[in-house]
Amino acid sequence: MRMTHALSRRNFCLCCIATTTFSATGWLTPREVFAKANGIVDMIKGSAATAPITIHKLRGNVSMLEGSGGNIAVLNGPDGKVLVDAGIAVSRVQVKAALDSLGPQPISTLINTHWHFDHADGNEWIHSEGAHILAHKNTRTHLSSAQRVEDWDYDFAPSPSGAIPTEVMEDSHSLRLNGDTLALQYYGPSHTDGDISVKFAEADILHTGDTYWNGVYPFIDYSTGGSIDGMIKAAEANIAASTNKTIIVPGHGPVSTRAHLIESLDMLSAIRDKVASLKSKGHSLDEVVAARPTAAFDDKWGKFVIDPAFFTRLTYAGV
């Protein structure tokens, strides 16, 4: 099992496209950043069509598939393969080959941590393989109707019927499959308003979805209910749900540990407090960005598409 904090561009499908957040006329808005990338969603899907899938054996019968959007956890056994997140549909061939290599069992269950395309775009084909789909009720709402993510400058059409979760949860839910207990817990509004964690109790593995991005600034989707304060609460919940022995599967990035969760919480809290202080003193958004409140963390966290200026703007929107 690879337990590393090192990063590569391949580890972050959402961060494949480098962007520039400063122009001759000043700082770009998040929407302008993604528009400048000439269609970030389409570019990510194009990259995922040929990206290889790497299998990481974690503990017990749980593995992680890396390379199709968000990280996919797989619990294999006599009850069939249980997947946490579905990746991007254009990766079907590679994902299916990776799943087949884990054993002949069919896909029986799919759990969506939230609605974003890089975690749920593969729902339809996975359902066609026989999977029952489970998610938070807000995730089903978003997948069932047209959605606009302003910071991506992108309009998503309603998902096809086969991609819609047929079972929903609200606060918590438990499943017993393949000799393990899966504890599903709603965070409350955080990255979106429908994020859930999945804890493999016996294996002691926690899938955080996009409430935690290992080693880079995370995206916060204010268009569908996310907020910086919600992300901080989710980070606290992840720490409370783990121990030093727990394997952490982030939404994006390498497998990590509770110590990395604590480091991420410290980063989120410090930046939130600095931005809130500047905003409370009457500083405009552009003035706060120019003050570089993320500077102490940029070398470690600010090297990908959610760059320091972009993350400052996301934080400013929520304080």
PDB file of C-alpha atoms in Angstrom:
ATOM      1  CA  MET A   1       0.000   0.000   0.000  1.00  0.00           C
ATOM      2  CA  ARG A   2       1.313   3.414  -0.907  1.00  0.00           C
ATOM      3  CA  MET A   3       1.086   5.771   2.073  1.00  0.00           C
ATOM      4  CA  THR A   4       2.642   8.904   0.604  1.00  0.00           C
ATOM      5  CA  HIS A   5       1.989  12.603   0.709  1.00  0.00           C
ATOM      6  CA  ALA A   6       3.815  13.210  -2.549  1.00  0.00           C
ATOM      7  CA  LEU A   7       1.689  14.635  -5.343  1.00  0.00           C
ATOM      8  CA  SER A   8       1.573  14.311  -9.089  1.00  0.00           C
ATOM      9  CA  ARG A   9      -0.688  15.924 -11.660  1.00  0.00           C
ATOM     10  CA  ARG A  10      -2.139  12.488 -12.441  1.00  0.00           C
ATOM     11  CA  ASN A  11      -3.445  12.292  -8.881  1.00  0.00           C
ATOM     12  CA  PHE A  12      -5.869  15.173  -9.406  1.00  0.00           C
ATOM     13  CA  CYS A  13      -8.219  14.829 -12.352  1.00  0.00           C
ATOM     14  CA  LEU A  14      -9.901  18.096 -11.367  1.00  0.00           C
ATOM     15  CA  CYS A  15      -6.485  19.709 -11.275  1.00  0.00           C
ATOM     16  CA  CYS A  16      -5.155  18.537 -14.614  1.00  0.00           C
ATOM     17  CA  ILE A  17      -5.429  21.927 -16.250  1.00  0.00           C
ATOM     18  CA  ALA A  18      -3.067  24.615 -15.016  1.00  0.00           C
ATOM     19  CA  THR A  19      -4.638  28.075 -15.052  1.00  0.00           C
ATOM     20  CA  THR A  20      -3.494  31.641 -14.631  1.00  0.00           C
ATOM     21  CA  THR A  21      -5.424  33.858 -12.232  1.00  0.00           C
ATOM     22  CA  PHE A  22      -3.854  37.191 -13.036  1.00  0.00           C
ATOM     23  CA  SER A  23      -4.177  39.198 -16.211  1.00  0.00           C
ATOM     24  CA  ALA A  24      -3.256  42.648 -17.399  1.00  0.00           C
ATOM     25  CA  THR A  25      -6.590  43.932 -16.116  1.00  0.00           C
ATOM     26  CA  GLY A  26      -6.291  42.385 -12.646  1.00  0.00           C
ATOM     27  CA  TRP A  27      -7.302  39.263 -10.755  1.00  0.00           C
ATOM     28  CA  LEU A  28      -9.719  36.948 -12.526  1.00  0.00           C
ATOM     29  CA  THR A  29     -12.871  35.724 -10.830  1.00  0.00           C
ATOM     30  CA  PRO A  30     -13.222  31.950 -10.292  1.00  0.00           C
ATOM     31  CA  ARG A  31     -15.712  31.855 -13.165  1.00  0.00           C
ATOM     32  CA  GLU A  32     -13.240  33.645 -15.454  1.00  0.00           C
ATOM     33  CA  VAL A  33     -10.459  31.281 -14.399  1.00  0.00           C
ATOM     34  CA  PHE A  34     -12.365  28.246 -15.563  1.00  0.00           C
ATOM     35  CA  ALA A  35     -13.651  29.965 -18.676  1.00  0.00           C
ATOM     36  CA  LYS A  36     -10.031  30.811 -19.479  1.00  0.00           C
ATOM     37  CA  ALA A  37      -9.264  27.094 -19.318  1.00  0.00           C
ATOM     38  CA  ASN A  38     -11.502  26.669 -22.393  1.00  0.00           C
ATOM     39  CA  GLY A  39     -14.051  24.424 -20.756  1.00  0.00           C
ATOM     40  CA  ILE A  40     -12.568  22.714 -17.732  1.00  0.00           C
ATOM     41  CA  VAL A  41     -15.253  20.021 -17.542  1.00  0.00           C
ATOM     42  CA  ASP A  42     -14.848  18.997 -21.168  1.00  0.00           C
ATOM     43  CA  MET A  43     -11.071  19.014 -20.856  1.00  0.00           C
ATOM     44  CA  ILE A  44     -11.179  16.825 -17.745  1.00  0.00           C
ATOM     45  CA  LYS A  45     -13.493  14.361 -19.469  1.00  0.00           C
ATOM     46  CA  GLY A  46     -11.170  14.263 -22.471  1.00  0.00           C
ATOM     47  CA  SER A  47      -8.203  13.502 -20.246  1.00  0.00           C
ATOM     48  CA  ALA A  48     -10.101  10.801 -18.345  1.00  0.00           C
ATOM     49  CA  ALA A  49     -10.928   8.980 -21.575  1.00  0.00           C
ATOM     50  CA  THR A  50      -7.338   7.765 -21.879  1.00  0.00           C
ATOM     51  CA  ALA A  51      -6.040   8.016 -18.317  1.00  0.00           C
ATOM     52  CA  PRO A  52      -4.758   4.748 -16.815  1.00  0.00           C
ATOM     53  CA  ILE A  53      -6.357   3.402 -13.658  1.00  0.00           C
ATOM     54  CA  THR A  54      -4.023   2.566 -10.788  1.00  0.00           C
ATOM     55  CA  ILE A  55      -5.165   0.007  -8.203  1.00  0.00           C
ATOM     56  CA  HIS A  56      -4.049   0.502  -4.607  1.00  0.00           C
ATOM     57  CA  LYS A  57      -4.686  -2.439  -2.274  1.00  0.00           C
ATOM     58  CA  LEU A  58      -5.520  -0.904   1.082  1.00  0.00           C
ATOM     59  CA  ARG A  59      -6.576  -3.301   3.832  1.00  0.00           C
ATOM     60  CA  GLY A  60      -8.684  -6.446   3.926  1.00  0.00           C
ATOM     61  CA  ASN A  61     -10.802  -6.621   0.773  1.00  0.00           C
ATOM     62  CA  VAL A  62     -10.784  -2.857   0.179  1.00  0.00           C
ATOM     63  CA  SER A  63      -8.915  -1.255  -2.723  1.00  0.00           C
ATOM     64  CA  MET A  64      -8.773   2.220  -4.234  1.00  0.00           C
ATOM     65  CA  LEU A  65      -8.926   3.014  -7.942  1.00  0.00           C
ATOM     66  CA  GLU A  66      -7.131   6.200  -8.937  1.00  0.00           C
ATOM     67  CA  GLY A  67      -7.305   7.900 -12.318  1.00  0.00           C
ATOM     68  CA  SER A  68     -10.964   8.498 -13.210  1.00  0.00           C
ATOM     69  CA  GLY A  69     -11.975  11.733 -11.544  1.00  0.00           C
ATOM     70  CA  GLY A  70     -12.340  11.253  -7.812  1.00  0.00           C
ATOM     71  CA  ASN A  71     -10.872   8.284  -5.992  1.00  0.00           C
ATOM     72  CA  ILE A  72     -13.048   5.149  -6.095  1.00  0.00           C
ATOM     73  CA  ALA A  73     -13.054   2.731  -3.147  1.00  0.00           C
ATOM     74  CA  VAL A  74     -13.954  -0.914  -3.822  1.00  0.00           C
ATOM     75  CA  LEU A  75     -15.003  -3.521  -1.261  1.00  0.00           C
ATOM     76  CA  ASN A  76     -14.946  -6.965  -2.874  1.00  0.00           C
ATOM     77  CA  GLY A  77     -16.490 -10.192  -1.649  1.00  0.00           C
ATOM     78  CA  PRO A  78     -19.346 -12.692  -1.971  1.00  0.00           C
ATOM     79  CA  ASP A  79     -21.976  -9.935  -1.843  1.00  0.00           C
ATOM     80  CA  GLY A  80     -20.505  -8.421  -4.987  1.00  0.00           C
ATOM     81  CA  LYS A  81     -18.292  -5.401  -5.511  1.00  0.00           C
ATOM     82  CA  VAL A  82     -19.310  -2.348  -3.492  1.00  0.00           C
ATOM     83  CA  LEU A  83     -18.076   0.946  -4.961  1.00  0.00           C
ATOM     84  CA  VAL A  84     -17.777   4.327  -3.303  1.00  0.00           C
ATOM     85  CA  ASP A  85     -18.028   6.816  -6.178  1.00  0.00           C
ATOM     86  CA  ALA A  86     -18.194   6.130  -9.882  1.00  0.00           C
ATOM     87  CA  GLY A  87     -15.591   8.291 -11.589  1.00  0.00           C
ATOM     88  CA  ILE A  88     -16.118   9.700 -15.083  1.00  0.00           C
ATOM     89  CA  ALA A  89     -18.117   7.710 -17.644  1.00  0.00           C
ATOM     90  CA  VAL A  90     -15.510   7.945 -20.412  1.00  0.00           C
ATOM     91  CA  SER A  91     -13.190   5.885 -18.189  1.00  0.00           C
ATOM     92  CA  ARG A  92     -15.573   2.916 -18.305  1.00  0.00           C
ATOM     93  CA  VAL A  93     -13.232   0.589 -20.191  1.00  0.00           C
ATOM     94  CA  GLN A  94     -10.286   1.215 -17.873  1.00  0.00           C
ATOM     95  CA  VAL A  95     -12.367   1.142 -14.681  1.00  0.00           C
ATOM     96  CA  LYS A  96     -14.142  -2.053 -15.725  1.00  0.00           C
ATOM     97  CA  ALA A  97     -10.813  -3.738 -16.477  1.00  0.00           C
ATOM     98  CA  ALA A  98      -9.469  -2.696 -13.071  1.00  0.00           C
ATOM     99  CA  LEU A  99     -12.587  -4.016 -11.338  1.00  0.00           C
ATOM    100  CA  ASP A 100     -12.399  -7.300 -13.245  1.00  0.00           C
ATOM    101  CA  SER A 101      -8.808  -7.744 -12.143  1.00  0.00           C
ATOM    102  CA  LEU A 102      -9.988  -7.723  -8.519  1.00  0.00           C
ATOM    103  CA  GLY A 103     -12.145 -10.814  -9.069  1.00  0.00           C
ATOM    104  CA  PRO A 104     -15.175 -12.174 -10.958  1.00  0.00           C
ATOM    105  CA  GLN A 105     -17.810 -10.792  -8.590  1.00  0.00           C
ATOM    106  CA  PRO A 106     -20.389  -8.458 -10.192  1.00  0.00           C
ATOM    107  CA  ILE A 107     -20.868  -4.858  -9.127  1.00  0.00           C
ATOM    108  CA  SER A 108     -23.712  -4.892  -6.628  1.00  0.00           C
ATOM    109  CA  THR A 109     -23.734  -1.522  -4.875  1.00  0.00           C
ATOM    110  CA  LEU A 110     -22.633   2.031  -5.643  1.00  0.00           C
ATOM    111  CA  ILE A 111     -22.483   4.794  -3.044  1.00  0.00           C
ATOM    112  CA  ASN A 112     -22.090   8.411  -4.213  1.00  0.00           C
ATOM    113  CA  THR A 113     -20.292  10.734  -1.790  1.00  0.00           C
ATOM    114  CA  HIS A 114     -21.828  13.717  -3.651  1.00  0.00           C
ATOM    115  CA  TRP A 115     -23.189  14.718  -7.051  1.00  0.00           C
ATOM    116  CA  HIS A 116     -20.210  16.205  -8.931  1.00  0.00           C
ATOM    117  CA  PHE A 117     -19.491  14.720 -12.338  1.00  0.00           C
ATOM    118  CA  ASP A 118     -16.025  13.462 -11.468  1.00  0.00           C
ATOM    119  CA  HIS A 119     -17.590  11.262  -8.774  1.00  0.00           C
ATOM    120  CA  ALA A 120     -20.987  10.380 -10.271  1.00  0.00           C
ATOM    121  CA  ASP A 121     -20.678  10.595 -14.069  1.00  0.00           C
ATOM    122  CA  GLY A 122     -20.104   6.829 -14.195  1.00  0.00           C
ATOM    123  CA  ASN A 123     -23.368   6.083 -12.371  1.00  0.00           C
ATOM    124  CA  GLU A 124     -25.314   5.045 -15.444  1.00  0.00           C
ATOM    125  CA  TRP A 125     -22.909   2.404 -16.723  1.00  0.00           C
ATOM    126  CA  ILE A 126     -22.310   1.034 -13.241  1.00  0.00           C
ATOM    127  CA  HIS A 127     -26.076   0.773 -12.754  1.00  0.00           C
ATOM    128  CA  SER A 128     -26.283  -1.078 -16.084  1.00  0.00           C
ATOM    129  CA  GLU A 129     -23.894  -3.662 -14.610  1.00  0.00           C
ATOM    130  CA  GLY A 130     -26.468  -4.349 -11.899  1.00  0.00           C
ATOM    131  CA  ALA A 131     -25.524  -1.890  -9.176  1.00  0.00           C
ATOM    132  CA  HIS A 132     -27.980  -0.437  -6.699  1.00  0.00           C
ATOM    133  CA  ILE A 133     -27.168   3.279  -6.169  1.00  0.00           C
ATOM    134  CA  LEU A 134     -27.323   4.958  -2.763  1.00  0.00           C
ATOM    135  CA  ALA A 135     -26.649   8.623  -1.918  1.00  0.00           C
ATOM    136  CA  HIS A 136     -27.785  11.521   0.227  1.00  0.00           C
ATOM    137  CA  LYS A 137     -31.188  12.909  -0.725  1.00  0.00           C
ATOM    138  CA  ASN A 138     -29.647  16.219  -1.858  1.00  0.00           C
ATOM    139  CA  THR A 139     -27.314  14.355  -4.193  1.00  0.00           C
ATOM    140  CA  ARG A 140     -30.293  12.697  -5.855  1.00  0.00           C
ATOM    141  CA  THR A 141     -31.963  16.099  -6.181  1.00  0.00           C
ATOM    142  CA  HIS A 142     -28.927  17.569  -7.937  1.00  0.00           C
ATOM    143  CA  LEU A 143     -28.490  14.584 -10.244  1.00  0.00           C
ATOM    144  CA  SER A 144     -32.187  14.637 -11.141  1.00  0.00           C
ATOM    145  CA  SER A 145     -32.293  18.238 -12.304  1.00  0.00           C
ATOM    146  CA  ALA A 146     -30.227  20.738 -14.270  1.00  0.00           C
ATOM    147  CA  GLN A 147     -27.405  22.262 -12.242  1.00  0.00           C
ATOM    148  CA  ARG A 148     -25.133  25.231 -12.773  1.00  0.00           C
ATOM    149  CA  VAL A 149     -21.753  25.501 -11.089  1.00  0.00           C
ATOM    150  CA  GLU A 150     -20.853  29.171 -11.412  1.00  0.00           C
ATOM    151  CA  ASP A 151     -17.197  28.714 -10.554  1.00  0.00           C
ATOM    152  CA  TRP A 152     -16.840  26.224 -13.407  1.00  0.00           C
ATOM    153  CA  ASP A 153     -18.967  28.358 -15.747  1.00  0.00           C
ATOM    154  CA  TYR A 154     -20.786  25.151 -16.628  1.00  0.00           C
ATOM    155  CA  ASP A 155     -24.385  23.961 -16.902  1.00  0.00           C
ATOM    156  CA  PHE A 156     -25.038  20.283 -16.209  1.00  0.00           C
ATOM    157  CA  ALA A 157     -28.073  18.589 -17.746  1.00  0.00           C
ATOM    158  CA  PRO A 158     -30.182  16.263 -15.595  1.00  0.00           C
ATOM    159  CA  SER A 159     -28.603  12.823 -15.357  1.00  0.00           C
ATOM    160  CA  PRO A 160     -30.255   9.923 -17.206  1.00  0.00           C
ATOM    161  CA  SER A 161     -32.688   7.820 -15.214  1.00  0.00           C
ATOM    162  CA  GLY A 162     -30.217   4.970 -14.788  1.00  0.00           C
ATOM    163  CA  ALA A 163     -27.775   7.303 -13.056  1.00  0.00           C
ATOM    164  CA  ILE A 164     -30.197   8.484 -10.377  1.00  0.00           C
ATOM    165  CA  PRO A 165     -29.789   6.941  -6.896  1.00  0.00           C
ATOM    166  CA  THR A 166     -32.717   4.670  -6.088  1.00  0.00           C
ATOM    167  CA  GLU A 167     -32.115   4.804  -2.338  1.00  0.00           C
ATOM    168  CA  VAL A 168     -31.381   7.917  -0.314  1.00  0.00           C
ATOM    169  CA  MET A 169     -30.318   8.678   3.228  1.00  0.00           C
ATOM    170  CA  GLU A 170     -30.519  11.763   5.403  1.00  0.00           C
ATOM    171  CA  ASP A 171     -28.312  11.822   8.510  1.00  0.00           C
ATOM    172  CA  SER A 172     -26.774   8.348   8.721  1.00  0.00           C
ATOM    173  CA  HIS A 173     -27.086   4.876   7.272  1.00  0.00           C
ATOM    174  CA  SER A 174     -25.438   1.493   7.791  1.00  0.00           C
ATOM    175  CA  LEU A 175     -24.828  -1.456   5.473  1.00  0.00           C
ATOM    176  CA  ARG A 176     -23.413  -4.904   6.203  1.00  0.00           C
ATOM    177  CA  LEU A 177     -21.698  -6.308   3.114  1.00  0.00           C
ATOM    178  CA  ASN A 178     -18.794  -8.631   2.403  1.00  0.00           C
ATOM    179  CA  GLY A 179     -18.016  -9.075   6.080  1.00  0.00           C
ATOM    180  CA  ASP A 180     -17.650  -5.358   6.752  1.00  0.00           C
ATOM    181  CA  THR A 181     -19.914  -2.702   8.208  1.00  0.00           C
ATOM    182  CA  LEU A 182     -20.202   0.434   6.102  1.00  0.00           C
ATOM    183  CA  ALA A 183     -21.185   3.478   8.148  1.00  0.00           C
ATOM    184  CA  LEU A 184     -22.461   6.357   6.022  1.00  0.00           C
ATOM    185  CA  GLN A 185     -22.595   9.785   7.662  1.00  0.00           C
ATOM    186  CA  TYR A 186     -23.927  13.088   6.335  1.00  0.00           C
ATOM    187  CA  TYR A 187     -21.611  16.026   6.957  1.00  0.00           C
ATOM    188  CA  GLY A 188     -24.149  18.775   6.505  1.00  0.00           C
ATOM    189  CA  PRO A 189     -23.376  21.427   3.861  1.00  0.00           C
ATOM    190  CA  SER A 190     -19.612  21.346   3.268  1.00  0.00           C
ATOM    191  CA  HIS A 191     -18.140  20.796  -0.204  1.00  0.00           C
ATOM    192  CA  THR A 192     -21.748  20.685  -1.464  1.00  0.00           C
ATOM    193  CA  ASP A 193     -24.989  20.230   0.472  1.00  0.00           C
ATOM    194  CA  GLY A 194     -25.042  16.468  -0.081  1.00  0.00           C
ATOM    195  CA  ASP A 195     -21.654  15.156   1.032  1.00  0.00           C
ATOM    196  CA  ILE A 196     -21.363  11.903   2.981  1.00  0.00           C
ATOM    197  CA  SER A 197     -18.448   9.914   4.363  1.00  0.00           C
ATOM    198  CA  VAL A 198     -18.177   6.136   4.146  1.00  0.00           C
ATOM    199  CA  LYS A 199     -16.353   4.294   6.926  1.00  0.00           C
ATOM    200  CA  PHE A 200     -15.398   0.646   6.432  1.00  0.00           C
ATOM    201  CA  ALA A 201     -15.558  -0.228  10.114  1.00  0.00           C
ATOM    202  CA  GLU A 202     -13.712  -3.553  10.271  1.00  0.00           C
ATOM    203  CA  ALA A 203     -11.076  -2.523   7.722  1.00  0.00           C
ATOM    204  CA  ASP A 204     -10.781   0.878   9.445  1.00  0.00           C
ATOM    205  CA  ILE A 205     -10.823   2.873   6.204  1.00  0.00           C
ATOM    206  CA  LEU A 206     -12.539   6.242   5.805  1.00  0.00           C
ATOM    207  CA  HIS A 207     -13.581   7.645   2.408  1.00  0.00           C
ATOM    208  CA  THR A 208     -14.096  11.383   2.819  1.00  0.00           C
ATOM    209  CA  GLY A 209     -15.243  12.312  -0.671  1.00  0.00           C
ATOM    210  CA  ASP A 210     -14.341  15.872  -1.588  1.00  0.00           C
ATOM    211  CA  THR A 211     -14.495  17.194   1.962  1.00  0.00           C
ATOM    212  CA  TYR A 212     -10.772  16.431   1.942  1.00  0.00           C
ATOM    213  CA  TRP A 213      -8.260  16.898  -0.889  1.00  0.00           C
ATOM    214  CA  ASN A 214      -4.848  15.554   0.056  1.00  0.00           C
ATOM    215  CA  GLY A 215      -2.150  18.164  -0.406  1.00  0.00           C
ATOM    216  CA  VAL A 216      -3.943  20.854  -2.443  1.00  0.00           C
ATOM    217  CA  TYR A 217      -6.480  23.554  -1.784  1.00  0.00           C
ATOM    218  CA  PRO A 218      -9.966  22.072  -2.209  1.00  0.00           C
ATOM    219  CA  PHE A 219     -12.793  23.339  -4.369  1.00  0.00           C
ATOM    220  CA  ILE A 220     -15.897  24.557  -2.528  1.00  0.00           C
ATOM    221  CA  ASP A 221     -19.127  24.545  -4.537  1.00  0.00           C
ATOM    222  CA  TYR A 222     -21.170  27.482  -3.275  1.00  0.00           C
ATOM    223  CA  SER A 223     -23.608  26.932  -6.157  1.00  0.00           C
ATOM    224  CA  THR A 224     -24.919  23.785  -4.503  1.00  0.00           C
ATOM    225  CA  GLY A 225     -24.589  24.597  -0.837  1.00  0.00           C
ATOM    226  CA  GLY A 226     -20.898  24.402   0.040  1.00  0.00           C
ATOM    227  CA  SER A 227     -19.030  26.808   2.322  1.00  0.00           C
ATOM    228  CA  ILE A 228     -15.651  27.246   3.987  1.00  0.00           C
ATOM    229  CA  ASP A 229     -17.215  26.878   7.441  1.00  0.00           C
ATOM    230  CA  GLY A 230     -18.862  23.663   6.317  1.00  0.00           C
ATOM    231  CA  MET A 231     -15.540  22.346   5.043  1.00  0.00           C
ATOM    232  CA  ILE A 232     -13.954  23.074   8.421  1.00  0.00           C
ATOM    233  CA  LYS A 233     -16.764  21.231  10.222  1.00  0.00           C
ATOM    234  CA  ALA A 234     -16.336  18.311   7.816  1.00  0.00           C
ATOM    235  CA  ALA A 235     -12.588  18.233   8.513  1.00  0.00           C
ATOM    236  CA  GLU A 236     -13.345  18.081  12.228  1.00  0.00           C
ATOM    237  CA  ALA A 237     -15.796  15.238  11.617  1.00  0.00           C
ATOM    238  CA  ASN A 238     -13.206  13.301   9.604  1.00  0.00           C
ATOM    239  CA  ILE A 239     -10.674  13.624  12.399  1.00  0.00           C
ATOM    240  CA  ALA A 240     -13.247  12.501  14.973  1.00  0.00           C
ATOM    241  CA  ALA A 241     -14.127   9.465  12.834  1.00  0.00           C
ATOM    242  CA  SER A 242     -10.507   8.300  12.513  1.00  0.00           C
ATOM    243  CA  THR A 243      -7.537   7.169  14.566  1.00  0.00           C
ATOM    244  CA  ASN A 244      -3.829   7.023  13.839  1.00  0.00           C
ATOM    245  CA  LYS A 245      -4.417   3.572  12.320  1.00  0.00           C
ATOM    246  CA  THR A 246      -7.226   4.627   9.995  1.00  0.00           C
ATOM    247  CA  ILE A 247      -6.488   4.685   6.269  1.00  0.00           C
ATOM    248  CA  ILE A 248      -7.919   7.857   4.726  1.00  0.00           C
ATOM    249  CA  VAL A 249      -9.176   7.853   1.130  1.00  0.00           C
ATOM    250  CA  PRO A 250      -9.493  11.500   0.038  1.00  0.00           C
ATOM    251  CA  GLY A 251     -11.697  12.691  -2.781  1.00  0.00           C
ATOM    252  CA  HIS A 252      -8.527  13.576  -4.673  1.00  0.00           C
ATOM    253  CA  GLY A 253      -4.898  12.775  -4.033  1.00  0.00           C
ATOM    254  CA  PRO A 254      -2.920   9.934  -2.505  1.00  0.00           C
ATOM    255  CA  VAL A 255      -4.136   7.715   0.305  1.00  0.00           C
ATOM    256  CA  SER A 256      -3.243   9.389   3.574  1.00  0.00           C
ATOM    257  CA  THR A 257      -3.524   9.392   7.358  1.00  0.00           C
ATOM    258  CA  ARG A 258      -5.236  11.158  10.235  1.00  0.00           C
ATOM    259  CA  ALA A 259      -2.156  13.342  10.655  1.00  0.00           C
ATOM    260  CA  HIS A 260      -2.754  14.701   7.147  1.00  0.00           C
ATOM    261  CA  LEU A 261      -6.395  15.424   8.047  1.00  0.00           C
ATOM    262  CA  ILE A 262      -5.240  17.461  11.035  1.00  0.00           C
ATOM    263  CA  GLU A 263      -2.787  19.364   8.857  1.00  0.00           C
ATOM    264  CA  SER A 264      -5.586  20.133   6.396  1.00  0.00           C
ATOM    265  CA  LEU A 265      -7.887  21.372   9.170  1.00  0.00           C
ATOM    266  CA  ASP A 266      -5.147  23.661  10.484  1.00  0.00           C
ATOM    267  CA  MET A 267      -4.688  25.097   6.993  1.00  0.00           C
ATOM    268  CA  LEU A 268      -8.412  25.663   6.394  1.00  0.00           C
ATOM    269  CA  SER A 269      -8.939  27.266   9.799  1.00  0.00           C
ATOM    270  CA  ALA A 270      -5.935  29.595   9.563  1.00  0.00           C
ATOM    271  CA  ILE A 271      -6.846  30.855   6.103  1.00  0.00           C
ATOM    272  CA  ARG A 272     -10.496  31.257   7.023  1.00  0.00           C
ATOM    273  CA  ASP A 273      -9.582  33.353  10.064  1.00  0.00           C
ATOM    274  CA  LYS A 274      -7.164  35.579   8.128  1.00  0.00           C
ATOM    275  CA  VAL A 275      -9.642  36.207   5.325  1.00  0.00           C
ATOM    276  CA  ALA A 276     -12.482  36.856   7.778  1.00  0.00           C
ATOM    277  CA  SER A 277     -10.342  39.357   9.686  1.00  0.00           C
ATOM    278  CA  LEU A 278      -9.466  41.278   6.546  1.00  0.00           C
ATOM    279  CA  LYS A 279     -13.055  41.252   5.316  1.00  0.00           C
ATOM    280  CA  SER A 280     -14.364  42.463   8.701  1.00  0.00           C
ATOM    281  CA  LYS A 281     -12.056  45.468   8.423  1.00  0.00           C
ATOM    282  CA  GLY A 282     -13.760  46.477   5.192  1.00  0.00           C
ATOM    283  CA  HIS A 283     -11.240  45.189   2.683  1.00  0.00           C
ATOM    284  CA  SER A 284     -12.634  44.382  -0.742  1.00  0.00           C
ATOM    285  CA  LEU A 285     -12.257  41.011  -2.381  1.00  0.00           C
ATOM    286  CA  ASP A 286      -9.421  42.198  -4.601  1.00  0.00           C
ATOM    287  CA  GLU A 287      -7.661  43.780  -1.639  1.00  0.00           C
ATOM    288  CA  VAL A 288      -7.875  40.555   0.348  1.00  0.00           C
ATOM    289  CA  VAL A 289      -6.527  38.531  -2.580  1.00  0.00           C
ATOM    290  CA  ALA A 290      -3.661  40.995  -2.960  1.00  0.00           C
ATOM    291  CA  ALA A 291      -2.844  40.639   0.768  1.00  0.00           C
ATOM    292  CA  ARG A 292      -2.043  36.944   0.166  1.00  0.00           C
ATOM    293  CA  PRO A 293      -3.645  35.493   3.327  1.00  0.00           C
ATOM    294  CA  THR A 294      -2.707  31.991   2.143  1.00  0.00           C
ATOM    295  CA  ALA A 295       1.013  32.753   1.778  1.00  0.00           C
ATOM    296  CA  ALA A 296       2.181  30.535   4.642  1.00  0.00           C
ATOM    297  CA  PHE A 297       0.556  27.510   2.988  1.00  0.00           C
ATOM    298  CA  ASP A 298       1.030  28.148  -0.721  1.00  0.00           C
ATOM    299  CA  ASP A 299       4.221  26.163  -1.257  1.00  0.00           C
ATOM    300  CA  LYS A 300       2.531  23.019   0.003  1.00  0.00           C
ATOM    301  CA  TRP A 301      -1.121  23.470  -0.962  1.00  0.00           C
ATOM    302  CA  GLY A 302      -1.246  26.007  -3.770  1.00  0.00           C
ATOM    303  CA  LYS A 303       0.390  24.296  -6.734  1.00  0.00           C
ATOM    304  CA  PHE A 304      -2.669  23.120  -8.678  1.00  0.00           C
ATOM    305  CA  VAL A 305      -5.806  24.502 -10.246  1.00  0.00           C
ATOM    306  CA  ILE A 306      -7.320  25.769  -6.978  1.00  0.00           C
ATOM    307  CA  ASP A 307      -4.460  28.203  -6.637  1.00  0.00           C
ATOM    308  CA  PRO A 308      -3.937  30.722  -3.813  1.00  0.00           C
ATOM    309  CA  ALA A 309      -5.968  33.532  -5.398  1.00  0.00           C
ATOM    310  CA  PHE A 310      -8.834  31.200  -6.282  1.00  0.00           C
ATOM    311  CA  PHE A 311      -8.945  29.631  -2.820  1.00  0.00           C
ATOM    312  CA  THR A 312      -8.867  33.067  -1.200  1.00  0.00           C
ATOM    313  CA  ARG A 313     -11.895  34.052  -3.258  1.00  0.00           C
ATOM    314  CA  LEU A 314     -13.726  30.864  -2.315  1.00  0.00           C
ATOM    315  CA  THR A 315     -12.997  31.553   1.346  1.00  0.00           C
ATOM    316  CA  TYR A 316     -14.000  35.214   1.099  1.00  0.00           C
ATOM    317  CA  ALA A 317     -17.405  34.200  -0.271  1.00  0.00           C
ATOM    318  CA  GLY A 318     -18.184  32.283   2.917  1.00  0.00           C
ATOM    319  CA  VAL A 319     -17.050  34.604   5.722  1.00  0.00           C
TER     320      VAL A 319
END
